[in-house]
Amino acid sequence: MITQFRAKRAFTATVSVAVLSCLCIPARAQSPQRRPRVVVIGVNGMEWDIIRPLLVKGEMPNLAGAIQRGVYGKMRTLSSPNCPKVYTTFATSTAPEENGITGFVVGGVSANTAMLKREPLWSILSQHGITVGLANVPATFPTLPVNGYMVSGMLTRGKGCENGILCSPRLSEVIGGDPVYPATMAAELKANVGDFWIDCARMPLASELKGKEAQTVEEWLKQISEIRAQQVTLFEYLLTHHPTDFTMFVQSCEDRVGHWLYPIQPYNVGYNPNLHTLRVDAFPAQYRAFDQVLGRILQHLDSNTYVFIISDHGIKPLREFEESRLSRYMAHDHGGTTPVIAKHDFEDGDDVPGSFIAMGPNIKKDVRLMGFAVTVFDVAPTILSLYGIPIPNQMRGRVLKEIFEEPAPTTPLRPTKK
Ligand SMILES: [Zn+2]
């Protein structure tokens, strides 16, 4: 704990110094009009098996457009992937064992930013004078100082949150740290966006479902729609009133829906006709809704913006042959006793790959990345390279040079140290 505490203090001090030292960085990087704009849109548990048919049927037009205008493919994730592990790897390009966030719970306590032992991307960008804005990125609670703003996401603690279990406090219900940096911005967001839910809703308990499946499913899905609507309002407010060089927004409800409403068949593990015949379209509907969110975000961006759409992992129905007792599948991290029928923490992460879609001024067009060319470690180094920032030694990934046509004159790709 002492090491972790020191790490956080050192990191916070570094950021403060960095923000003050903006004037010391090269003129080219200082010039606002020549700085690249990068927007990262994260989706928890985007599953290619579900989105491919939607793309074919024209039901995800905005994602299809991004694919046509960019590069796309699977992304190799971690072993037994989950959101806090993978999003911290996105941010630090280090393994969970190195960066300190090894799961939802670390040492009996919900994962939080005080445990972070490696510098995240947004801290490094801040040190180089890049303005940074984040909203709803998992495992960013309590928020840390950046050269811009941060609104926390999954694993924010508050009313009704047990250790490690996902919950959905409203902005005013957060306990144990600031959900917004700078803290003074919380009142502005509450006034203009509302007292929004910070994360997606926790899944219903088995006891809440039994005998009243239809009613519970409908009510829960209604709240999911409200949460997504609030998120879009938040994202659009931030893009309009707080534009930043680097922006990252994350959606979590897709994964949450998939865990217990994946459209499984009677031959799948955990099939319950009382539940799994009710809303077989609920999970695909999440991706159609995400596509609408994507469209709203893209309306704020021009063709010179680099857009990365990334997912930490996919999600698949349970497999009986890997674990014999259904009770082992209960997702205690996600919602307690919810009858889970799909998951992503398979030991072989290649069974549930993430997604990687990128488009921008000098990114190749309509190119599929075959196999596992991209890994979750490569996101941060590639973004740093767009700003001409050297890749820190801590980073295990590489710059994805192959996705670019050629280095654009205003966005030099510097060689990595590795
Ligand atoms: Zn999940």
PDB file of N, CA, C and O and ligand atoms in Angstrom, residues 44-45 81-83 104 154 166 203 252 254-256 259 312-315 331 333-334 342-345, ligand 1:
ATOM      1  N   ASN A  44     -17.783  -1.286 -24.167  1.00  0.00           N
ATOM      2  CA  ASN A  44     -17.479  -2.480 -23.379  1.00  0.00           C
ATOM      3  C   ASN A  44     -18.109  -3.697 -24.034  1.00  0.00           C
ATOM      4  O   ASN A  44     -19.315  -3.728 -24.270  1.00  0.00           O
ATOM      5  N   GLY A  45     -17.279  -4.699 -24.289  1.00  0.00           N
ATOM      6  CA  GLY A  45     -17.806  -5.973 -24.774  1.00  0.00           C
ATOM      7  C   GLY A  45     -18.497  -5.896 -26.123  1.00  0.00           C
ATOM      8  O   GLY A  45     -19.611  -6.391 -26.272  1.00  0.00           O
ATOM      9  N   PRO A  81     -10.152 -11.473 -19.725  1.00  0.00           N
ATOM     10  CA  PRO A  81     -10.306 -10.011 -19.760  1.00  0.00           C
ATOM     11  C   PRO A  81     -11.545  -9.510 -19.029  1.00  0.00           C
ATOM     12  O   PRO A  81     -12.588 -10.155 -19.043  1.00  0.00           O
ATOM     13  N   ASN A  82     -11.393  -8.372 -18.384  1.00  0.00           N
ATOM     14  CA  ASN A  82     -12.549  -7.624 -17.878  1.00  0.00           C
ATOM     15  C   ASN A  82     -12.237  -6.135 -17.998  1.00  0.00           C
ATOM     16  O   ASN A  82     -11.093  -5.753 -18.290  1.00  0.00           O
ATOM     17  N   CYS A  83     -13.240  -5.316 -17.763  1.00  0.00           N
ATOM     18  CA  CYS A  83     -13.111  -3.891 -18.088  1.00  0.00           C
ATOM     19  C   CYS A  83     -11.983  -3.180 -17.351  1.00  0.00           C
ATOM     20  O   CYS A  83     -11.156  -2.528 -17.993  1.00  0.00           O
ATOM     21  N   PHE A 104     -11.599  -6.281 -10.819  1.00  0.00           N
ATOM     22  CA  PHE A 104     -12.584  -5.404 -10.177  1.00  0.00           C
ATOM     23  C   PHE A 104     -12.193  -5.122  -8.726  1.00  0.00           C
ATOM     24  O   PHE A 104     -12.418  -4.034  -8.214  1.00  0.00           O
ATOM     25  N   MET A 154     -17.183   3.410 -14.868  1.00  0.00           N
ATOM     26  CA  MET A 154     -17.343   2.127 -14.186  1.00  0.00           C
ATOM     27  C   MET A 154     -16.400   2.011 -12.983  1.00  0.00           C
ATOM     28  O   MET A 154     -15.238   2.376 -13.087  1.00  0.00           O
ATOM     29  N   LEU A 166     -20.398  -3.858  -9.538  1.00  0.00           N
ATOM     30  CA  LEU A 166     -20.742  -2.695 -10.353  1.00  0.00           C
ATOM     31  C   LEU A 166     -22.078  -2.137  -9.906  1.00  0.00           C
ATOM     32  O   LEU A 166     -23.002  -2.871  -9.588  1.00  0.00           O
ATOM     33  N   MET A 203     -27.090  -5.346 -12.781  1.00  0.00           N
ATOM     34  CA  MET A 203     -28.064  -6.301 -13.307  1.00  0.00           C
ATOM     35  C   MET A 203     -28.998  -6.751 -12.181  1.00  0.00           C
ATOM     36  O   MET A 203     -28.612  -6.753 -11.013  1.00  0.00           O
ATOM     37  N   SER A 252     -20.892   1.509 -21.441  1.00  0.00           N
ATOM     38  CA  SER A 252     -20.783   0.242 -20.712  1.00  0.00           C
ATOM     39  C   SER A 252     -22.005  -0.662 -20.816  1.00  0.00           C
ATOM     40  O   SER A 252     -21.939  -1.828 -20.430  1.00  0.00           O
ATOM     41  N   GLU A 254     -23.639  -2.062 -23.233  1.00  0.00           N
ATOM     42  CA  GLU A 254     -23.674  -3.189 -24.168  1.00  0.00           C
ATOM     43  C   GLU A 254     -23.269  -4.481 -23.445  1.00  0.00           C
ATOM     44  O   GLU A 254     -23.960  -5.494 -23.504  1.00  0.00           O
ATOM     45  N   ASP A 255     -22.124  -4.422 -22.762  1.00  0.00           N
ATOM     46  CA  ASP A 255     -21.612  -5.586 -22.041  1.00  0.00           C
ATOM     47  C   ASP A 255     -22.603  -6.065 -20.986  1.00  0.00           C
ATOM     48  O   ASP A 255     -22.883  -7.260 -20.842  1.00  0.00           O
ATOM     49  N   ARG A 256     -23.161  -5.114 -20.259  1.00  0.00           N
ATOM     50  CA  ARG A 256     -24.065  -5.448 -19.154  1.00  0.00           C
ATOM     51  C   ARG A 256     -25.294  -6.206 -19.667  1.00  0.00           C
ATOM     52  O   ARG A 256     -25.751  -7.166 -19.050  1.00  0.00           O
ATOM     53  N   HIS A 259     -24.470  -9.956 -20.785  1.00  0.00           N
ATOM     54  CA  HIS A 259     -24.231 -10.957 -19.738  1.00  0.00           C
ATOM     55  C   HIS A 259     -25.470 -11.773 -19.400  1.00  0.00           C
ATOM     56  O   HIS A 259     -25.372 -12.953 -19.095  1.00  0.00           O
ATOM     57  N   ASP A 312     -12.809  -3.504 -25.328  1.00  0.00           N
ATOM     58  CA  ASP A 312     -11.853  -4.218 -24.478  1.00  0.00           C
ATOM     59  C   ASP A 312     -11.865  -5.725 -24.681  1.00  0.00           C
ATOM     60  O   ASP A 312     -10.892  -6.406 -24.434  1.00  0.00           O
ATOM     61  N   HIS A 313     -13.012  -6.241 -25.118  1.00  0.00           N
ATOM     62  CA  HIS A 313     -13.163  -7.688 -25.322  1.00  0.00           C
ATOM     63  C   HIS A 313     -14.509  -7.920 -25.973  1.00  0.00           C
ATOM     64  O   HIS A 313     -15.326  -6.992 -26.064  1.00  0.00           O
ATOM     65  N   GLY A 314     -14.762  -9.160 -26.424  1.00  0.00           N
ATOM     66  CA  GLY A 314     -16.100  -9.521 -26.891  1.00  0.00           C
ATOM     67  C   GLY A 314     -16.865 -10.151 -25.739  1.00  0.00           C
ATOM     68  O   GLY A 314     -16.528  -9.948 -24.567  1.00  0.00           O
ATOM     69  N   ILE A 315     -17.891 -10.894 -26.062  1.00  0.00           N
ATOM     70  CA  ILE A 315     -18.651 -11.624 -25.031  1.00  0.00           C
ATOM     71  C   ILE A 315     -19.328 -12.810 -25.710  1.00  0.00           C
ATOM     72  O   ILE A 315     -19.858 -12.678 -26.818  1.00  0.00           O
ATOM     73  N   ALA A 331     -21.757 -13.835 -12.151  1.00  0.00           N
ATOM     74  CA  ALA A 331     -20.818 -12.718 -12.268  1.00  0.00           C
ATOM     75  C   ALA A 331     -20.906 -11.845 -11.030  1.00  0.00           C
ATOM     76  O   ALA A 331     -21.600 -10.848 -10.999  1.00  0.00           O
ATOM     77  N   ASP A 333     -18.797  -9.888  -9.872  1.00  0.00           N
ATOM     78  CA  ASP A 333     -18.287  -8.548 -10.142  1.00  0.00           C
ATOM     79  C   ASP A 333     -19.376  -7.655 -10.721  1.00  0.00           C
ATOM     80  O   ASP A 333     -19.411  -6.469 -10.474  1.00  0.00           O
ATOM     81  N   HIS A 334     -20.211  -8.247 -11.562  1.00  0.00           N
ATOM     82  CA  HIS A 334     -21.144  -7.450 -12.342  1.00  0.00           C
ATOM     83  C   HIS A 334     -22.470  -7.219 -11.652  1.00  0.00           C
ATOM     84  O   HIS A 334     -23.108  -6.214 -11.855  1.00  0.00           O
ATOM     85  N   ALA A 342     -23.695 -15.329 -20.467  1.00  0.00           N
ATOM     86  CA  ALA A 342     -22.572 -15.042 -21.374  1.00  0.00           C
ATOM     87  C   ALA A 342     -21.499 -14.345 -20.560  1.00  0.00           C
ATOM     88  O   ALA A 342     -21.795 -13.661 -19.578  1.00  0.00           O
ATOM     89  N   LYS A 343     -20.259 -14.528 -20.977  1.00  0.00           N
ATOM     90  CA  LYS A 343     -19.173 -13.915 -20.214  1.00  0.00           C
ATOM     91  C   LYS A 343     -17.998 -13.620 -21.133  1.00  0.00           C
ATOM     92  O   LYS A 343     -18.004 -13.975 -22.320  1.00  0.00           O
ATOM     93  N   HIS A 344     -16.985 -12.976 -20.561  1.00  0.00           N
ATOM     94  CA  HIS A 344     -15.806 -12.623 -21.360  1.00  0.00           C
ATOM     95  C   HIS A 344     -14.510 -13.005 -20.680  1.00  0.00           C
ATOM     96  O   HIS A 344     -13.462 -12.938 -21.296  1.00  0.00           O
ATOM     97  N   ASP A 345     -14.558 -13.418 -19.430  1.00  0.00           N
ATOM     98  CA  ASP A 345     -13.298 -13.707 -18.747  1.00  0.00           C
ATOM     99  C   ASP A 345     -12.834 -15.142 -18.990  1.00  0.00           C
ATOM    100  O   ASP A 345     -12.429 -15.844 -18.063  1.00  0.00           O
TER     101      ASP A 345
HETATM  102 ZN    ZN B   1     -18.765  -7.729 -18.432  1.00  0.00          ZN
END
